[in-house]
Amino acid sequence: MTLLDTDPDQGLAPLEFAVTRNLAARGAAEREQILENPGFGTAFTDHMVDICWSMRGGWHRPRVQPYGPISLDPAAAVLHYGQEIFEGIKAYRHADGSIHTFRPDQNGRRLQRSARRLALPELPVSYFVQSLRELVKVDAAWVPSGADQSLYLRPFMFAKEAFLGVRPAQKVAYYVIASPAGAYFKGGVQPVSIWLSEDYSRAGKGGTGAAKTGGNYAASLLPQSEAYENECDQVVFLDQDGNVEELGGMNIVFVKKDGTLVTPQSDSILEGITRDSILQLAVDRGHKVEGRPVSLAEWRDGVASGDIVEVFACGTAAVVTPIGQLKGKNFFDEQPTGSLALSLREELTDIQYGRREDTHNWLVRLDA
Ligand SMILES: *Cc1c(COP(=O)(O)O)cnc(C)c1O
C-alpha cells in the first residue's frame, strides 16, 4: 500500500488547469544547448504553475502560464514577515523516454506540515502531485536525459495579501517552477568538508526548523559564509543541548562499526525524504537504523575510537555526499570514509532513473 492510498484528500476531483502556452518558448536548439550543461538553479523552463488561495474562495484559478516575473504589491506580507514555504523534488527521464518523480506524496505531505507551522493553507496532496504533472506535461522537453541529470521542481507558497498587520495572510499564492539540473558532482562524488557553527544555530526548540521555509535558509547564510572563510564546503548546526542537527540543507547520517546507521532526531530537524529512503534501503539490506539525539562528543569520540566508520549527508539536490572533514574553531577531524554511502547512493539513483526495480513503489510517472 502506498501512502497515497490513505491520503485524506483522496477522492477530491482533479483541478482544471487553464493552460496558456508561452509564445516566446525557446526553440529546440537553444534548449538543447542549455540542457548540455544546465548547472543548478540558473536556467528555468518555459512555463510555471500557479494556484491562488483566499480565505473566502479556497484554492482557485489553477493555471499553467508562461514563466515570468510575478507582480506583487509592495505591502505583500511575504516581503515583510517571511510567511513562505517551499519544496524540492526532481523529475527523472528513464532510458525509454518516460518521466518519473520520486515519492511526491511525501513532499506533498511535508508541504502541508510546513504550511501548518507557517500558518499557511494546506494544499491537498492530490493537487500538489497534479501541479507537478501539469508543469512537466507542458515542459517535458526540458527533462534532460544525460547521466545524473534531472529536472528540479520547486513548488513554493507565500503570503500575497497586501497588509502590514501581523496575522496569517488571507491571500496566498502557490507556484511551481522548474529548473534543469546537471550532475551535482562533476567527475565523481567528492567528500565535502564541514564547518561546525559554534556561534549560530539555524533553529530552536519550538521554532521553524522542521518546516521547509525560507527563513531557516536566511539564518544559515551568515554561518555558511563563515564556513567558506574557513575553507569548508558546508556548515553543520547543533541544537541548544549540543546535539548535532543537520547541514542546513541536508540531513546527516553516521555509520557505526557494527553497521548500524544513526541519524539525529529532534523536532527542529527538517525530515528529508532522501534520508528516509536511504535508511529504508539500508534496512532492506539488514542494517539497523536508529533515530535519536547524537551529541557532538559522540560524533568526535566515535570517529577517534573507530566506532564511527562513515559520515554522510543527504538531500534531493546532491543525493548522498560523504563527509571528509569536520572543522571547528579549535579542532580539525578527518572523517573516515567507507563504501556504504556511495553504494546506497547508487542503489537510490538506480531506482530513480529506472535502472533497478522499484520495490517500494516510490516512483510516480508524470508524463502519462
Ligand atoms: C530540503 C531539506 C533537506 C533534505 O530533504 P530532502 O527531502 O531529502 O530533499 C534537509 N534539510 C533541510 C533544512 C531542507 O530544507
GROMACS .gro file of C-alpha atoms and ligand atoms in nm:
model
  383
    1MET     CA    1   0.000   0.000   0.000
    2THR     CA    2   0.139   0.340  -0.089
    3LEU     CA    3   0.078   0.639   0.134
    4LEU     CA    4  -0.134   0.795  -0.138
    5ASP     CA    5  -0.399   0.530  -0.072
    6THR     CA    6  -0.455   0.666   0.277
    7ASP     CA    7  -0.443   1.031   0.179
    8PRO     CA    8  -0.737   1.207   0.342
    9ASP     CA    9  -0.792   1.418   0.031
   10GLN     CA   10  -0.814   1.117  -0.196
   11GLY     CA   11  -1.132   1.142  -0.394
   12LEU     CA   12  -1.101   1.519  -0.446
   13ALA     CA   13  -1.182   1.599  -0.808
   14PRO     CA   14  -0.872   1.699  -1.002
   15LEU     CA   15  -0.830   2.070  -1.071
   16GLU     CA   16  -0.898   2.206  -1.420
   17PHE     CA   17  -0.585   2.394  -1.515
   18ALA     CA   18  -0.614   2.675  -1.769
   19VAL     CA   19  -0.311   2.643  -1.993
   20THR     CA   20  -0.158   2.947  -2.162
   21ARG     CA   21   0.128   2.848  -2.390
   22ASN     CA   22   0.444   3.056  -2.387
   23LEU     CA   23   0.462   3.212  -2.733
   24ALA     CA   24   0.823   3.304  -2.665
   25ALA     CA   25   0.922   2.949  -2.563
   26ARG     CA   26   1.278   2.873  -2.658
   27GLY     CA   27   1.342   2.663  -2.963
   28ALA     CA   28   1.484   2.311  -2.958
   29ALA     CA   29   1.839   2.421  -3.042
   30GLU     CA   30   1.857   2.675  -2.759
   31ARG     CA   31   1.701   2.430  -2.514
   32GLU     CA   32   1.941   2.152  -2.607
   33GLN     CA   33   2.230   2.390  -2.557
   34ILE     CA   34   2.110   2.473  -2.205
   35LEU     CA   35   2.048   2.105  -2.124
   36GLU     CA   36   2.402   2.017  -2.224
   37ASN     CA   37   2.534   2.196  -1.919
   38PRO     CA   38   2.243   2.314  -1.704
   39GLY     CA   39   2.432   2.372  -1.375
   40PHE     CA   40   2.193   2.413  -1.082
   41GLY     CA   41   1.914   2.665  -1.034
   42THR     CA   42   2.012   2.913  -1.305
   43ALA     CA   43   1.808   2.807  -1.609
   44PHE     CA   44   1.429   2.774  -1.596
   45THR     CA   45   1.175   2.611  -1.822
   46ASP     CA   46   0.921   2.798  -2.037
   47HIS     CA   47   0.621   2.762  -1.807
   48MET     CA   48   0.514   2.776  -1.444
   49VAL     CA   49   0.210   2.667  -1.248
   50ASP     CA   50   0.017   2.882  -1.007
   51ILE     CA   51  -0.289   2.833  -0.791
   52CYS     CA   52  -0.448   3.109  -0.582
   53TRP     CA   53  -0.587   3.072  -0.236
   54SER     CA   54  -0.808   3.309  -0.045
   55MET     CA   55  -0.984   3.271   0.283
   56ARG     CA   56  -1.320   3.309   0.113
   57GLY     CA   57  -1.258   3.119  -0.211
   58GLY     CA   58  -1.019   2.844  -0.102
   59TRP     CA   59  -0.792   2.706  -0.378
   60HIS     CA   60  -0.891   2.850  -0.715
   61ARG     CA   61  -0.773   2.965  -1.058
   62PRO     CA   62  -0.523   2.685  -1.128
   63ARG     CA   63  -0.309   2.788  -1.422
   64VAL     CA   64  -0.016   2.686  -1.636
   65GLN     CA   65   0.129   3.003  -1.779
   66PRO     CA   66   0.446   3.136  -1.938
   67TYR     CA   67   0.740   3.152  -1.695
   68GLY     CA   68   0.799   3.510  -1.595
   69PRO     CA   69   0.807   3.778  -1.325
   70ILE     CA   70   0.541   3.779  -1.055
   71SER     CA   71   0.371   4.108  -0.983
   72LEU     CA   72   0.335   4.176  -0.611
   73ASP     CA   73   0.201   4.462  -0.406
   74PRO     CA   74   0.493   4.614  -0.213
   75ALA     CA   75   0.293   4.552   0.104
   76ALA     CA   76   0.263   4.176   0.032
   77ALA     CA   77   0.313   4.010   0.370
   78VAL     CA   78   0.583   3.770   0.246
   79LEU     CA   79   0.816   4.064   0.178
   80HIS     CA   80   0.788   4.184   0.536
   81TYR     CA   81   0.727   3.884   0.758
   82GLY     CA   82   0.864   3.594   0.554
   83GLN     CA   83   0.548   3.384   0.551
   84GLU     CA   84   0.676   3.139   0.289
   85ILE     CA   85   0.739   2.768   0.239
   86PHE     CA   86   0.879   2.555  -0.041
   87GLU     CA   87   0.961   2.206  -0.162
   88GLY     CA   88   1.230   2.048  -0.377
   89ILE     CA   89   1.173   1.737  -0.587
   90LYS     CA   90   1.312   1.603  -0.914
   91ALA     CA   91   1.176   1.457  -1.237
   92TYR     CA   92   1.391   1.184  -1.392
   93ARG     CA   93   1.397   1.068  -1.752
   94HIS     CA   94   1.425   0.692  -1.793
   95ALA     CA   95   1.603   0.519  -2.079
   96ASP     CA   96   1.269   0.459  -2.258
   97GLY     CA   97   1.200   0.834  -2.253
   98SER     CA   98   0.930   0.821  -1.982
   99ILE     CA   99   0.940   1.078  -1.699
  100HIS     CA  100   0.903   0.991  -1.332
  101THR     CA  101   0.921   1.162  -1.000
  102PHE     CA  102   1.007   1.019  -0.661
  103ARG     CA  103   0.768   0.990  -0.363
  104PRO     CA  104   0.576   1.310  -0.441
  105ASP     CA  105   0.312   1.222  -0.181
  106GLN     CA  106   0.584   1.265   0.082
  107ASN     CA  107   0.676   1.611  -0.046
  108GLY     CA  108   0.307   1.699  -0.060
  109ARG     CA  109   0.259   1.597   0.299
  110ARG     CA  110   0.569   1.783   0.408
  111LEU     CA  111   0.442   2.096   0.234
  112GLN     CA  112   0.125   2.056   0.440
  113ARG     CA  113   0.325   2.026   0.764
  114SER     CA  114   0.531   2.331   0.668
  115ALA     CA  115   0.209   2.518   0.587
  116ARG     CA  116   0.064   2.437   0.927
  117ARG     CA  117   0.371   2.575   1.104
  118LEU     CA  118   0.380   2.892   0.895
  119ALA     CA  119   0.003   2.947   0.927
  120LEU     CA  120  -0.044   2.900   0.552
  121PRO     CA  121  -0.329   2.700   0.393
  122GLU     CA  122  -0.269   2.329   0.333
  123LEU     CA  123  -0.267   2.236  -0.034
  124PRO     CA  124  -0.429   1.893  -0.080
  125VAL     CA  125  -0.164   1.634  -0.166
  126SER     CA  126  -0.352   1.534  -0.482
  127TYR     CA  127  -0.341   1.897  -0.603
  128PHE     CA  128   0.030   1.908  -0.525
  129VAL     CA  129   0.101   1.597  -0.733
  130GLN     CA  130  -0.125   1.723  -1.011
  131SER     CA  131   0.060   2.057  -1.017
  132LEU     CA  132   0.389   1.875  -1.084
  133ARG     CA  133   0.226   1.668  -1.356
  134GLU     CA  134   0.073   1.972  -1.529
  135LEU     CA  135   0.405   2.155  -1.542
  136VAL     CA  136   0.604   1.853  -1.659
  137LYS     CA  137   0.342   1.785  -1.925
  138VAL     CA  138   0.399   2.121  -2.098
  139ASP     CA  139   0.773   2.135  -2.030
  140ALA     CA  140   0.852   1.766  -2.087
  141ALA     CA  141   1.124   1.850  -2.337
  142TRP     CA  142   1.313   2.022  -2.052
  143VAL     CA  143   1.368   1.696  -1.863
  144PRO     CA  144   1.726   1.616  -1.958
  145SER     CA  145   1.844   1.266  -2.041
  146GLY     CA  146   2.215   1.288  -1.957
  147ALA     CA  147   2.379   1.090  -1.677
  148ASP     CA  148   2.267   1.211  -1.332
  149GLN     CA  149   2.067   1.493  -1.491
  150SER     CA  150   1.713   1.578  -1.384
  151LEU     CA  151   1.451   1.849  -1.387
  152TYR     CA  152   1.446   2.009  -1.043
  153LEU     CA  153   1.092   2.111  -0.946
  154ARG     CA  154   1.046   2.393  -0.699
  155PRO     CA  155   0.693   2.427  -0.557
  156PHE     CA  156   0.652   2.725  -0.323
  157MET     CA  157   0.379   2.913  -0.142
  158PHE     CA  158   0.377   3.263   0.001
  159ALA     CA  159   0.160   3.529   0.164
  160LYS     CA  160   0.042   3.761  -0.109
  161GLU     CA  161  -0.202   3.978   0.083
  162ALA     CA  162  -0.114   4.348   0.095
  163PHE     CA  163  -0.140   4.407   0.468
  164LEU     CA  164   0.121   4.518   0.721
  165GLY     CA  165  -0.065   4.399   1.026
  166VAL     CA  166   0.082   4.085   1.175
  167ARG     CA  167  -0.150   3.790   1.125
  168PRO     CA  168  -0.172   3.498   0.880
  169ALA     CA  169  -0.236   3.628   0.528
  170GLN     CA  170  -0.582   3.579   0.382
  171LYS     CA  171  -0.449   3.572   0.026
  172VAL     CA  172  -0.182   3.323  -0.070
  173ALA     CA  173  -0.018   3.208  -0.391
  174TYR     CA  174   0.121   2.863  -0.475
  175TYR     CA  175   0.362   2.826  -0.766
  176VAL     CA  176   0.574   2.556  -0.925
  177ILE     CA  177   0.879   2.644  -1.133
  178ALA     CA  178   1.126   2.400  -1.286
  179SER     CA  179   1.498   2.415  -1.348
  180PRO     CA  180   1.706   2.159  -1.538
  181ALA     CA  181   1.986   2.027  -1.317
  182GLY     CA  182   2.317   1.875  -1.416
  183ALA     CA  183   2.519   1.617  -1.229
  184TYR     CA  184   2.584   1.770  -0.886
  185PHE     CA  185   2.937   1.634  -0.875
  186LYS     CA  186   3.130   1.663  -1.196
  187GLY     CA  187   3.390   1.391  -1.222
  188GLY     CA  188   3.253   1.172  -0.944
  189VAL     CA  189   3.124   1.223  -0.592
  190GLN     CA  190   3.373   1.412  -0.375
  191PRO     CA  191   3.371   1.412   0.008
  192VAL     CA  192   3.282   1.756   0.148
  193SER     CA  193   3.438   1.945   0.437
  194ILE     CA  194   3.206   2.068   0.709
  195TRP     CA  195   3.236   2.372   0.932
  196LEU     CA  196   3.085   2.343   1.280
  197SER     CA  197   2.875   2.652   1.351
  198GLU     CA  198   2.952   2.731   1.714
  199ASP     CA  199   2.809   3.084   1.729
  200TYR     CA  200   2.491   3.048   1.526
  201SER     CA  201   2.206   2.799   1.516
  202ARG     CA  202   1.953   2.752   1.239
  203ALA     CA  203   1.656   2.663   1.455
  204GLY     CA  204   1.546   2.649   1.815
  205LYS     CA  205   1.310   2.446   2.025
  206GLY     CA  206   0.955   2.515   1.909
  207GLY     CA  207   1.085   2.717   1.613
  208THR     CA  208   1.052   2.653   1.242
  209GLY     CA  209   1.342   2.410   1.197
  210ALA     CA  210   1.117   2.124   1.088
  211ALA     CA  211   0.943   2.338   0.824
  212LYS     CA  212   1.088   2.396   0.479
  213THR     CA  213   1.077   2.774   0.497
  214GLY     CA  214   1.298   3.045   0.356
  215GLY     CA  215   1.369   3.199   0.697
  216ASN     CA  216   1.571   2.895   0.802
  217TYR     CA  217   1.787   2.940   0.495
  218ALA     CA  218   1.822   3.313   0.557
  219ALA     CA  219   1.950   3.229   0.905
  220SER     CA  220   2.204   2.985   0.760
  221LEU     CA  221   2.368   3.226   0.515
  222LEU     CA  222   2.600   3.401   0.760
  223PRO     CA  223   2.729   3.075   0.913
  224GLN     CA  224   2.765   2.939   0.557
  225SER     CA  225   2.990   3.238   0.474
  226GLU     CA  226   3.188   3.157   0.787
  227ALA     CA  227   3.231   2.805   0.652
  228TYR     CA  228   3.368   2.940   0.322
  229GLU     CA  229   3.606   3.171   0.510
  230ASN     CA  230   3.735   2.862   0.685
  231GLU     CA  231   3.774   2.674   0.359
  232CYS     CA  232   3.481   2.444   0.423
  233ASP     CA  233   3.206   2.350   0.178
  234GLN     CA  234   2.911   2.327   0.416
  235VAL     CA  235   2.810   2.407   0.771
  236VAL     CA  236   2.668   2.177   1.039
  237PHE     CA  237   2.444   2.307   1.315
  238LEU     CA  238   2.399   2.200   1.676
  239ASP     CA  239   2.092   2.246   1.895
  240GLN     CA  240   2.094   2.420   2.235
  241ASP     CA  241   2.189   2.095   2.408
  242GLY     CA  242   2.494   2.041   2.188
  243ASN     CA  243   2.331   1.774   1.974
  244VAL     CA  244   2.404   1.753   1.605
  245GLU     CA  245   2.113   1.872   1.391
  246GLU     CA  246   2.183   1.893   1.019
  247LEU     CA  247   2.366   2.082   0.750
  248GLY     CA  248   2.102   2.345   0.682
  249GLY     CA  249   2.001   2.186   0.354
  250MET     CA  250   2.095   1.823   0.406
  251ASN     CA  251   2.045   1.565   0.681
  252ILE     CA  252   2.335   1.379   0.838
  253VAL     CA  253   2.385   1.006   0.896
  254PHE     CA  254   2.656   0.823   1.093
  255VAL     CA  255   2.759   0.466   1.015
  256LYS     CA  256   2.881   0.263   1.313
  257LYS     CA  257   3.136  -0.015   1.307
  258ASP     CA  258   2.863  -0.277   1.357
  259GLY     CA  259   2.675  -0.149   1.052
  260THR     CA  260   2.411   0.050   1.244
  261LEU     CA  261   2.306   0.377   1.083
  262VAL     CA  262   2.237   0.656   1.331
  263THR     CA  263   2.071   0.984   1.239
  264PRO     CA  264   1.985   1.277   1.465
  265GLN     CA  265   1.621   1.309   1.558
  266SER     CA  266   1.467   1.623   1.702
  267ASP     CA  267   1.167   1.849   1.648
  268SER     CA  268   1.385   2.113   1.484
  269ILE     CA  269   1.530   1.899   1.204
  270LEU     CA  270   1.380   1.903   0.856
  271GLU     CA  271   1.287   1.542   0.783
  272GLY     CA  272   1.446   1.462   0.450
  273ILE     CA  273   1.280   1.225   0.207
  274THR     CA  274   1.622   1.128   0.073
  275ARG     CA  275   1.729   1.032   0.426
  276ASP     CA  276   1.412   0.832   0.484
  277SER     CA  277   1.461   0.647   0.154
  278ILE     CA  278   1.831   0.578   0.211
  279LEU     CA  279   1.758   0.443   0.558
  280GLN     CA  280   1.484   0.221   0.417
  281LEU     CA  281   1.729   0.078   0.161
  282ALA     CA  282   1.975   0.015   0.445
  283VAL     CA  283   1.704  -0.165   0.645
  284ASP     CA  284   1.629  -0.375   0.335
  285ARG     CA  285   1.994  -0.479   0.337
  286GLY     CA  286   1.970  -0.584   0.702
  287HIS     CA  287   2.124  -0.277   0.865
  288LYS     CA  288   1.991  -0.150   1.196
  289VAL     CA  289   1.874   0.213   1.191
  290GLU     CA  290   1.842   0.450   1.488
  291GLY     CA  291   1.690   0.796   1.501
  292ARG     CA  292   1.793   0.965   1.827
  293PRO     CA  293   1.988   1.262   1.962
  294VAL     CA  294   2.359   1.248   1.872
  295SER     CA  295   2.589   1.476   2.067
  296LEU     CA  296   2.893   1.641   1.914
  297ALA     CA  297   3.101   1.444   2.166
  298GLU     CA  298   2.953   1.115   2.043
  299TRP     CA  299   3.047   1.210   1.687
  300ARG     CA  300   3.402   1.322   1.765
  301ASP     CA  301   3.475   1.042   2.013
  302GLY     CA  302   3.320   0.785   1.778
  303VAL     CA  303   3.547   0.893   1.495
  304ALA     CA  304   3.851   0.898   1.724
  305SER     CA  305   3.782   0.549   1.862
  306GLY     CA  306   3.687   0.395   1.529
  307ASP     CA  307   3.330   0.328   1.641
  308ILE     CA  308   3.204   0.557   1.363
  309VAL     CA  309   3.330   0.438   1.025
  310GLU     CA  310   3.149   0.672   0.785
  311VAL     CA  311   2.959   1.001   0.794
  312PHE     CA  312   2.744   1.129   0.511
  313ALA     CA  313   2.492   1.399   0.427
  314CYS     CA  314   2.183   1.352   0.212
  315GLY     CA  315   1.920   1.560   0.034
  316THR     CA  316   1.744   1.580  -0.301
  317ALA     CA  317   1.992   1.811  -0.475
  318ALA     CA  318   2.317   1.621  -0.405
  319VAL     CA  319   2.153   1.286  -0.312
  320VAL     CA  320   2.430   1.148  -0.086
  321THR     CA  321   2.758   1.320  -0.003
  322PRO     CA  322   3.032   1.164   0.209
  323ILE     CA  323   3.173   1.398   0.474
  324GLY     CA  324   3.551   1.411   0.460
  325GLN     CA  325   3.640   1.662   0.732
  326LEU     CA  326   3.484   1.830   1.031
  327LYS     CA  327   3.642   2.160   1.127
  328GLY     CA  328   3.568   2.384   1.427
  329LYS     CA  329   3.730   2.691   1.582
  330ASN     CA  330   3.977   2.476   1.772
  331PHE     CA  331   3.986   2.140   1.602
  332PHE     CA  332   4.008   1.958   1.274
  333ASP     CA  333   3.888   1.597   1.248
  334GLU     CA  334   3.948   1.389   0.939
  335GLN     CA  335   3.643   1.169   0.885
  336PRO     CA  336   3.667   0.802   0.798
  337THR     CA  337   3.529   0.721   0.455
  338GLY     CA  338   3.385   0.385   0.360
  339SER     CA  339   3.181   0.247   0.075
  340LEU     CA  340   2.830   0.226   0.223
  341ALA     CA  341   2.727   0.586   0.148
  342LEU     CA  342   2.820   0.556  -0.217
  343SER     CA  343   2.664   0.215  -0.256
  344LEU     CA  344   2.334   0.336  -0.108
  345ARG     CA  345   2.356   0.642  -0.332
  346GLU     CA  346   2.392   0.419  -0.635
  347GLU     CA  347   2.102   0.199  -0.532
  348LEU     CA  348   1.876   0.501  -0.480
  349THR     CA  349   1.967   0.671  -0.808
  350ASP     CA  350   1.929   0.338  -0.992
  351ILE     CA  351   1.569   0.326  -0.868
  352GLN     CA  352   1.507   0.692  -0.954
  353TYR     CA  353   1.641   0.651  -1.308
  354GLY     CA  354   1.460   0.323  -1.367
  355ARG     CA  355   1.772   0.106  -1.374
  356ARG     CA  356   1.661  -0.107  -1.081
  357GLU     CA  357   1.329  -0.246  -0.969
  358ASP     CA  358   1.122  -0.001  -0.765
  359THR     CA  359   1.016  -0.248  -0.498
  360HIS     CA  360   0.871   0.020  -0.267
  361ASN     CA  361   0.657   0.181  -0.541
  362TRP     CA  362   0.831   0.511  -0.487
  363LEU     CA  363   0.816   0.628  -0.848
  364VAL     CA  364   0.520   0.815  -0.993
  365ARG     CA  365   0.502   0.858  -1.366
  366LEU     CA  366   0.444   1.219  -1.471
  367ASP     CA  367   0.411   1.208  -1.848
  368ALA     CA  368   0.122   0.963  -1.880
  369LIG     C1  369   1.503   2.000   0.188
  369LIG     C2  370   1.590   1.991   0.309
  369LIG     C3  371   1.658   1.872   0.343
  369LIG     C4  372   1.658   1.749   0.255
  369LIG     O1  373   1.531   1.698   0.232
  369LIG     P1  374   1.508   1.602   0.106
  369LIG     O2  375   1.364   1.570   0.114
  369LIG     O3  376   1.593   1.484   0.125
  369LIG     O4  377   1.547   1.680  -0.013
  369LIG     C5  378   1.730   1.870   0.460
  369LIG     N1  379   1.738   1.978   0.539
  369LIG     C6  380   1.675   2.095   0.510
  369LIG     C7  381   1.686   2.208   0.603
  369LIG     C8  382   1.600   2.104   0.394
  369LIG     O5  383   1.539   2.219   0.365
   0.00000   0.00000   0.00000
